[in-house]
Amino acid sequence: MELRDGDLQLRPWTLDDVPAIVEACNDADIQHWIPVIPRPYTKDDARAFVLGEVAGIGRQQFAITESGRVVGSIGMGVNDSHTGHVGYWCVRDARGRGVTTRALRLLCDHAFEDLGLERLELITDPDNRGSQRVAEKVGFQREGVLRSHLLHPDGRRRDSVMFSLLPGELI
Ligand SMILES: CC(C)(COP(=O)(O)OP(=O)(O)OC[C@H]1O[C@@H](n2cnc3c(N)ncnc32)[C@H](O)[C@@H]1OP(=O)(O)O)[C@@H](O)C(=O)NCCC(=O)NCCS
């Protein structure tokens, strides 16, 4: 399944993407903000990700490509309450150009219109202003703070901010 907005495409990952995933996931910001990313991030980690063997991140995982080049990742897990939980990253040299905002809009539209989901949520670190801005630009509302919510591999225990989007709120 593929989703498209002009030159931006969301498509399934393939094993050919492993080198791009390894390079992206060793980026300092991606490692700092996303606790489920192993560090260092190896080819085996990327292969397991592409093959759907990583637990807890959801089965709907897409490469974000721009004119055919991998520039990011966006994915979603869906629970029994028809709620999707979204996560994303963007490669360093493609940041600040709206790539993740456009990708998130595509995924949210697919989640509501094609999958019939009734709530989408995402969490960010309280200090991750870039990610919060992406969520807000698409219409997500800030709900509150989950205290001492996530343990990072480097031992940091951090709060999370919960954002949600309901049908009809996508902008
Ligand atoms: C967060 C991230 C996905 C954003 O991707 P992106 O493609 O650069 O996002 P966009 O260009 O669509 O939008 C970024 C917005 O955040 C803003 N922003 C970025 N850094 C910011 C900061 N430190 N403080 C405030 N706003 C910030 C940008 O100005 C932009 O908003 P604007 O369009 O109103 O100017 C990317 O920086 C990233 O991959 N970071 C590391 C991994 C990560 O944090 N993932 C999310 C975990 S919840």
PDB file of C-alpha atoms and ligand atoms in Angstrom:
ATOM      1  CA  MET A   1       0.000   0.000   0.000  1.00  0.00           C
ATOM      2  CA  GLU A   2       1.306   3.439  -0.919  1.00  0.00           C
ATOM      3  CA  LEU A   3       0.182   6.957  -0.020  1.00  0.00           C
ATOM      4  CA  ARG A   4       1.271   9.974  -2.021  1.00  0.00           C
ATOM      5  CA  ASP A   5       1.344  13.778  -1.787  1.00  0.00           C
ATOM      6  CA  GLY A   6       3.176  15.086  -4.875  1.00  0.00           C
ATOM      7  CA  ASP A   7       6.830  14.040  -4.673  1.00  0.00           C
ATOM      8  CA  LEU A   8       6.351  12.690  -1.130  1.00  0.00           C
ATOM      9  CA  GLN A   9       5.446   9.029  -0.812  1.00  0.00           C
ATOM     10  CA  LEU A  10       4.714   6.642   2.045  1.00  0.00           C
ATOM     11  CA  ARG A  11       5.518   3.072   1.035  1.00  0.00           C
ATOM     12  CA  PRO A  12       6.367  -0.228   2.756  1.00  0.00           C
ATOM     13  CA  TRP A  13       9.989  -0.726   3.808  1.00  0.00           C
ATOM     14  CA  THR A  14      12.172  -3.211   1.924  1.00  0.00           C
ATOM     15  CA  LEU A  15      15.500  -4.844   2.780  1.00  0.00           C
ATOM     16  CA  ASP A  16      17.145  -2.492   0.234  1.00  0.00           C
ATOM     17  CA  ASP A  17      16.418   0.312   2.723  1.00  0.00           C
ATOM     18  CA  VAL A  18      18.590  -1.238   5.480  1.00  0.00           C
ATOM     19  CA  PRO A  19      21.654   1.035   4.901  1.00  0.00           C
ATOM     20  CA  ALA A  20      19.482   4.174   4.941  1.00  0.00           C
ATOM     21  CA  ILE A  21      17.727   3.052   8.130  1.00  0.00           C
ATOM     22  CA  VAL A  22      21.041   2.267   9.860  1.00  0.00           C
ATOM     23  CA  GLU A  23      22.465   5.677   8.970  1.00  0.00           C
ATOM     24  CA  ALA A  24      19.323   7.515  10.099  1.00  0.00           C
ATOM     25  CA  CYS A  25      18.895   5.640  13.360  1.00  0.00           C
ATOM     26  CA  ASN A  26      22.463   6.365  14.476  1.00  0.00           C
ATOM     27  CA  ASP A  27      21.660  10.094  14.287  1.00  0.00           C
ATOM     28  CA  ALA A  28      22.130  11.752  17.667  1.00  0.00           C
ATOM     29  CA  ASP A  29      18.710  13.450  17.729  1.00  0.00           C
ATOM     30  CA  ILE A  30      16.812  10.311  16.766  1.00  0.00           C
ATOM     31  CA  GLN A  31      18.647   8.397  19.489  1.00  0.00           C
ATOM     32  CA  HIS A  32      18.070  11.183  22.012  1.00  0.00           C
ATOM     33  CA  TRP A  33      14.315  11.508  21.497  1.00  0.00           C
ATOM     34  CA  ILE A  34      13.190   7.941  20.694  1.00  0.00           C
ATOM     35  CA  PRO A  35      13.886   5.485  23.522  1.00  0.00           C
ATOM     36  CA  VAL A  36      12.973   2.355  21.537  1.00  0.00           C
ATOM     37  CA  ILE A  37      15.833   2.934  19.054  1.00  0.00           C
ATOM     38  CA  PRO A  38      18.747   0.597  19.956  1.00  0.00           C
ATOM     39  CA  ARG A  39      22.151   2.213  20.296  1.00  0.00           C
ATOM     40  CA  PRO A  40      24.337   1.672  18.436  1.00  0.00           C
ATOM     41  CA  TYR A  41      21.791   0.805  15.750  1.00  0.00           C
ATOM     42  CA  THR A  42      23.004  -2.102  13.610  1.00  0.00           C
ATOM     43  CA  LYS A  43      22.142  -3.727  10.282  1.00  0.00           C
ATOM     44  CA  ASP A  44      20.484  -6.543  12.239  1.00  0.00           C
ATOM     45  CA  ASP A  45      18.287  -3.990  14.028  1.00  0.00           C
ATOM     46  CA  ALA A  46      17.246  -2.535  10.673  1.00  0.00           C
ATOM     47  CA  ARG A  47      16.574  -5.960   9.161  1.00  0.00           C
ATOM     48  CA  ALA A  48      14.394  -6.911  12.133  1.00  0.00           C
ATOM     49  CA  PHE A  49      12.513  -3.615  11.737  1.00  0.00           C
ATOM     50  CA  VAL A  50      11.899  -4.159   8.009  1.00  0.00           C
ATOM     51  CA  LEU A  51      10.790  -7.752   8.605  1.00  0.00           C
ATOM     52  CA  GLY A  52       8.273  -6.638  11.256  1.00  0.00           C
ATOM     53  CA  GLU A  53      10.076  -8.407  14.073  1.00  0.00           C
ATOM     54  CA  VAL A  54      10.318  -5.433  16.444  1.00  0.00           C
ATOM     55  CA  ALA A  55       7.686  -5.751  19.172  1.00  0.00           C
ATOM     56  CA  GLY A  56       5.599  -2.846  20.372  1.00  0.00           C
ATOM     57  CA  ILE A  57       5.905  -0.391  17.471  1.00  0.00           C
ATOM     58  CA  GLY A  58       2.889  -1.444  15.404  1.00  0.00           C
ATOM     59  CA  ARG A  59       2.533  -3.223  12.116  1.00  0.00           C
ATOM     60  CA  GLN A  60       1.828  -0.238   9.845  1.00  0.00           C
ATOM     61  CA  GLN A  61       5.340   1.050   9.138  1.00  0.00           C
ATOM     62  CA  PHE A  62       6.172   3.229   6.128  1.00  0.00           C
ATOM     63  CA  ALA A  63       9.277   4.672   4.548  1.00  0.00           C
ATOM     64  CA  ILE A  64       8.825   8.362   3.764  1.00  0.00           C
ATOM     65  CA  THR A  65      10.461   9.027   0.402  1.00  0.00           C
ATOM     66  CA  GLU A  66      10.983  12.282  -1.432  1.00  0.00           C
ATOM     67  CA  SER A  67      11.561  11.895  -5.171  1.00  0.00           C
ATOM     68  CA  GLY A  68      12.433   8.264  -4.409  1.00  0.00           C
ATOM     69  CA  ARG A  69      14.992   8.924  -1.620  1.00  0.00           C
ATOM     70  CA  VAL A  70      14.293   7.733   1.940  1.00  0.00           C
ATOM     71  CA  VAL A  71      13.926  10.851   4.099  1.00  0.00           C
ATOM     72  CA  GLY A  72      12.052   9.459   7.079  1.00  0.00           C
ATOM     73  CA  SER A  73       9.936   6.891   8.790  1.00  0.00           C
ATOM     74  CA  ILE A  74       6.363   6.975  10.026  1.00  0.00           C
ATOM     75  CA  GLY A  75       4.335   4.188  11.553  1.00  0.00           C
ATOM     76  CA  MET A  76       1.398   3.257  13.664  1.00  0.00           C
ATOM     77  CA  GLY A  77       0.153   0.528  15.946  1.00  0.00           C
ATOM     78  CA  VAL A  78      -3.599  -0.029  16.306  1.00  0.00           C
ATOM     79  CA  ASN A  79      -5.286  -1.331  19.444  1.00  0.00           C
ATOM     80  CA  ASP A  80      -8.661  -2.981  20.113  1.00  0.00           C
ATOM     81  CA  SER A  81     -10.314   0.403  20.746  1.00  0.00           C
ATOM     82  CA  HIS A  82      -9.659   1.494  17.137  1.00  0.00           C
ATOM     83  CA  THR A  83      -6.949   3.850  18.351  1.00  0.00           C
ATOM     84  CA  GLY A  84      -3.760   4.339  16.363  1.00  0.00           C
ATOM     85  CA  HIS A  85      -0.517   5.259  18.089  1.00  0.00           C
ATOM     86  CA  VAL A  86       1.831   7.112  15.727  1.00  0.00           C
ATOM     87  CA  GLY A  87       5.621   7.545  15.718  1.00  0.00           C
ATOM     88  CA  TYR A  88       8.046   9.157  13.260  1.00  0.00           C
ATOM     89  CA  TRP A  89      11.539  10.397  12.483  1.00  0.00           C
ATOM     90  CA  CYS A  90      13.103  12.409   9.672  1.00  0.00           C
ATOM     91  CA  VAL A  91      16.711  12.273   8.419  1.00  0.00           C
ATOM     92  CA  ARG A  92      18.788  15.257   9.492  1.00  0.00           C
ATOM     93  CA  ASP A  93      19.320  16.838   6.069  1.00  0.00           C
ATOM     94  CA  ALA A  94      15.593  16.797   5.248  1.00  0.00           C
ATOM     95  CA  ARG A  95      14.385  18.442   8.462  1.00  0.00           C
ATOM     96  CA  GLY A  96      12.635  21.785   8.646  1.00  0.00           C
ATOM     97  CA  ARG A  97      10.981  21.525   5.209  1.00  0.00           C
ATOM     98  CA  GLY A  98       7.626  20.106   6.249  1.00  0.00           C
ATOM     99  CA  VAL A  99       8.393  16.487   5.296  1.00  0.00           C
ATOM    100  CA  THR A 100       7.123  14.947   8.541  1.00  0.00           C
ATOM    101  CA  THR A 101       4.086  17.228   8.693  1.00  0.00           C
ATOM    102  CA  ARG A 102       3.019  16.145   5.208  1.00  0.00           C
ATOM    103  CA  ALA A 103       3.720  12.482   5.984  1.00  0.00           C
ATOM    104  CA  LEU A 104       1.715  12.662   9.209  1.00  0.00           C
ATOM    105  CA  ARG A 105      -1.211  14.233   7.353  1.00  0.00           C
ATOM    106  CA  LEU A 106      -1.158  11.378   4.819  1.00  0.00           C
ATOM    107  CA  LEU A 107      -1.060   8.717   7.539  1.00  0.00           C
ATOM    108  CA  CYS A 108      -3.842  10.348   9.588  1.00  0.00           C
ATOM    109  CA  ASP A 109      -6.077  10.676   6.538  1.00  0.00           C
ATOM    110  CA  HIS A 110      -5.476   6.988   5.720  1.00  0.00           C
ATOM    111  CA  ALA A 111      -6.175   6.016   9.353  1.00  0.00           C
ATOM    112  CA  PHE A 112      -9.545   7.791   9.467  1.00  0.00           C
ATOM    113  CA  GLU A 113     -10.769   7.381   5.877  1.00  0.00           C
ATOM    114  CA  ASP A 114      -9.494   3.915   4.956  1.00  0.00           C
ATOM    115  CA  LEU A 115      -9.068   2.145   8.301  1.00  0.00           C
ATOM    116  CA  GLY A 116     -11.957   3.785  10.162  1.00  0.00           C
ATOM    117  CA  LEU A 117      -9.923   4.538  13.270  1.00  0.00           C
ATOM    118  CA  GLU A 118     -11.576   6.725  15.892  1.00  0.00           C
ATOM    119  CA  ARG A 119      -8.607   8.162  17.764  1.00  0.00           C
ATOM    120  CA  LEU A 120      -4.978   8.786  16.880  1.00  0.00           C
ATOM    121  CA  GLU A 121      -2.416   9.514  19.540  1.00  0.00           C
ATOM    122  CA  LEU A 122       1.241  10.291  19.758  1.00  0.00           C
ATOM    123  CA  ILE A 123       3.579  11.064  22.608  1.00  0.00           C
ATOM    124  CA  THR A 124       6.608  13.321  22.653  1.00  0.00           C
ATOM    125  CA  ASP A 125       9.221  14.271  25.180  1.00  0.00           C
ATOM    126  CA  PRO A 126       8.212  17.557  26.892  1.00  0.00           C
ATOM    127  CA  ASP A 127      11.357  19.197  25.461  1.00  0.00           C
ATOM    128  CA  ASN A 128      10.877  17.911  21.899  1.00  0.00           C
ATOM    129  CA  ARG A 129       9.371  21.119  20.520  1.00  0.00           C
ATOM    130  CA  GLY A 130       9.934  20.145  16.874  1.00  0.00           C
ATOM    131  CA  SER A 131       7.857  16.988  17.224  1.00  0.00           C
ATOM    132  CA  GLN A 132       5.139  18.809  19.171  1.00  0.00           C
ATOM    133  CA  ARG A 133       4.972  21.437  16.444  1.00  0.00           C
ATOM    134  CA  VAL A 134       4.517  18.724  13.794  1.00  0.00           C
ATOM    135  CA  ALA A 135       1.604  17.268  15.776  1.00  0.00           C
ATOM    136  CA  GLU A 136      -0.021  20.674  16.291  1.00  0.00           C
ATOM    137  CA  LYS A 137       0.314  21.652  12.608  1.00  0.00           C
ATOM    138  CA  VAL A 138      -1.773  18.588  11.664  1.00  0.00           C
ATOM    139  CA  GLY A 139      -4.437  19.317  14.275  1.00  0.00           C
ATOM    140  CA  PHE A 140      -3.409  17.143  17.220  1.00  0.00           C
ATOM    141  CA  GLN A 141      -4.435  18.519  20.606  1.00  0.00           C
ATOM    142  CA  ARG A 142      -2.217  18.437  23.649  1.00  0.00           C
ATOM    143  CA  GLU A 143      -3.982  16.377  26.335  1.00  0.00           C
ATOM    144  CA  GLY A 144      -1.591  16.245  29.246  1.00  0.00           C
ATOM    145  CA  VAL A 145       1.616  14.961  30.735  1.00  0.00           C
ATOM    146  CA  LEU A 146       2.291  11.296  31.522  1.00  0.00           C
ATOM    147  CA  ARG A 147       4.642  11.487  34.470  1.00  0.00           C
ATOM    148  CA  SER A 148       7.859   9.434  34.562  1.00  0.00           C
ATOM    149  CA  HIS A 149       6.535   7.602  31.532  1.00  0.00           C
ATOM    150  CA  LEU A 150       9.542   6.332  29.570  1.00  0.00           C
ATOM    151  CA  LEU A 151      12.886   4.804  30.463  1.00  0.00           C
ATOM    152  CA  HIS A 152      15.595   5.615  27.910  1.00  0.00           C
ATOM    153  CA  PRO A 153      18.523   3.241  27.256  1.00  0.00           C
ATOM    154  CA  ASP A 154      20.929   5.780  28.801  1.00  0.00           C
ATOM    155  CA  GLY A 155      19.019   5.642  32.096  1.00  0.00           C
ATOM    156  CA  ARG A 156      16.995   8.847  31.700  1.00  0.00           C
ATOM    157  CA  ARG A 157      13.454   8.517  32.998  1.00  0.00           C
ATOM    158  CA  ARG A 158      11.276  11.091  31.230  1.00  0.00           C
ATOM    159  CA  ASP A 159       7.735  12.447  31.221  1.00  0.00           C
ATOM    160  CA  SER A 160       5.762  12.284  27.958  1.00  0.00           C
ATOM    161  CA  VAL A 161       3.242  14.711  26.514  1.00  0.00           C
ATOM    162  CA  MET A 162       0.149  12.984  25.100  1.00  0.00           C
ATOM    163  CA  PHE A 163      -1.382  14.409  21.910  1.00  0.00           C
ATOM    164  CA  SER A 164      -4.536  13.136  20.218  1.00  0.00           C
ATOM    165  CA  LEU A 165      -6.489  13.676  17.008  1.00  0.00           C
ATOM    166  CA  LEU A 166     -10.127  12.667  16.468  1.00  0.00           C
ATOM    167  CA  PRO A 167     -12.030  12.282  13.165  1.00  0.00           C
ATOM    168  CA  GLY A 168     -12.844  15.706  11.699  1.00  0.00           C
ATOM    169  CA  GLU A 169      -9.925  17.455  13.384  1.00  0.00           C
ATOM    170  CA  LEU A 170      -7.245  16.816  10.717  1.00  0.00           C
ATOM    171  CA  ILE A 171      -5.985  20.077   9.169  1.00  0.00           C
TER     172      ILE A 171
HETATM  173  C1  LIG B   1      10.770  15.956  15.008  1.00  0.00           C
HETATM  174  C2  LIG B   1      11.065  15.697  13.540  1.00  0.00           C
HETATM  175  C3  LIG B   1      10.413  14.358  13.147  1.00  0.00           C
HETATM  176  C4  LIG B   1      10.464  16.823  12.711  1.00  0.00           C
HETATM  177  O1  LIG B   1      10.607  16.512  11.336  1.00  0.00           O
HETATM  178  P1  LIG B   1      10.582  17.678  10.210  1.00  0.00           P
HETATM  179  O2  LIG B   1      10.368  17.032   8.903  1.00  0.00           O
HETATM  180  O3  LIG B   1      11.766  18.540  10.376  1.00  0.00           O
HETATM  181  O4  LIG B   1       9.271  18.476  10.653  1.00  0.00           O
HETATM  182  P2  LIG B   1       8.559  19.662   9.830  1.00  0.00           P
HETATM  183  O5  LIG B   1       9.543  20.350   8.947  1.00  0.00           O
HETATM  184  O6  LIG B   1       7.339  19.074   9.203  1.00  0.00           O
HETATM  185  O7  LIG B   1       8.081  20.631  11.006  1.00  0.00           O
HETATM  186  C5  LIG B   1       8.963  20.965  12.062  1.00  0.00           C
HETATM  187  C6  LIG B   1       8.351  22.113  12.829  1.00  0.00           C
HETATM  188  O8  LIG B   1       8.963  22.171  14.115  1.00  0.00           O
HETATM  189  C7  LIG B   1       9.568  23.411  14.281  1.00  0.00           C
HETATM  190  N1  LIG B   1      10.742  23.182  15.128  1.00  0.00           N
HETATM  191  C8  LIG B   1      11.802  22.400  14.861  1.00  0.00           C
HETATM  192  N2  LIG B   1      12.657  22.443  15.896  1.00  0.00           N
HETATM  193  C9  LIG B   1      12.079  23.248  16.839  1.00  0.00           C
HETATM  194  C10 LIG B   1      12.458  23.679  18.124  1.00  0.00           C
HETATM  195  N3  LIG B   1      13.602  23.286  18.680  1.00  0.00           N
HETATM  196  N4  LIG B   1      11.609  24.489  18.806  1.00  0.00           N
HETATM  197  C11 LIG B   1      10.431  24.889  18.272  1.00  0.00           C
HETATM  198  N5  LIG B   1      10.021  24.515  17.033  1.00  0.00           N
HETATM  199  C12 LIG B   1      10.845  23.694  16.348  1.00  0.00           C
HETATM  200  C13 LIG B   1       9.882  23.905  12.887  1.00  0.00           C
HETATM  201  O9  LIG B   1      10.078  25.299  12.868  1.00  0.00           O
HETATM  202  C14 LIG B   1       8.616  23.456  12.165  1.00  0.00           C
HETATM  203  O10 LIG B   1       7.508  24.275  12.461  1.00  0.00           O
HETATM  204  P3  LIG B   1       7.020  25.456  11.455  1.00  0.00           P
HETATM  205  O11 LIG B   1       6.649  24.786  10.172  1.00  0.00           O
HETATM  206  O12 LIG B   1       5.869  26.083  12.159  1.00  0.00           O
HETATM  207  O13 LIG B   1       8.204  26.360  11.284  1.00  0.00           O
HETATM  208  C15 LIG B   1      12.597  15.619  13.256  1.00  0.00           C
HETATM  209  O14 LIG B   1      13.211  16.773  13.772  1.00  0.00           O
HETATM  210  C16 LIG B   1      13.255  14.397  13.863  1.00  0.00           C
HETATM  211  O15 LIG B   1      13.316  13.351  13.232  1.00  0.00           O
HETATM  212  N6  LIG B   1      13.751  14.520  15.106  1.00  0.00           N
HETATM  213  C17 LIG B   1      14.414  13.401  15.777  1.00  0.00           C
HETATM  214  C18 LIG B   1      13.459  12.245  16.047  1.00  0.00           C
HETATM  215  C19 LIG B   1      12.200  12.679  16.777  1.00  0.00           C
HETATM  216  O16 LIG B   1      12.217  13.575  17.602  1.00  0.00           O
HETATM  217  N7  LIG B   1      11.086  11.994  16.442  1.00  0.00           N
HETATM  218  C20 LIG B   1       9.805  12.256  17.091  1.00  0.00           C
HETATM  219  C21 LIG B   1       9.727  11.554  18.407  1.00  0.00           C
HETATM  220  S1  LIG B   1       8.188  11.933  19.241  1.00  0.00           S
END
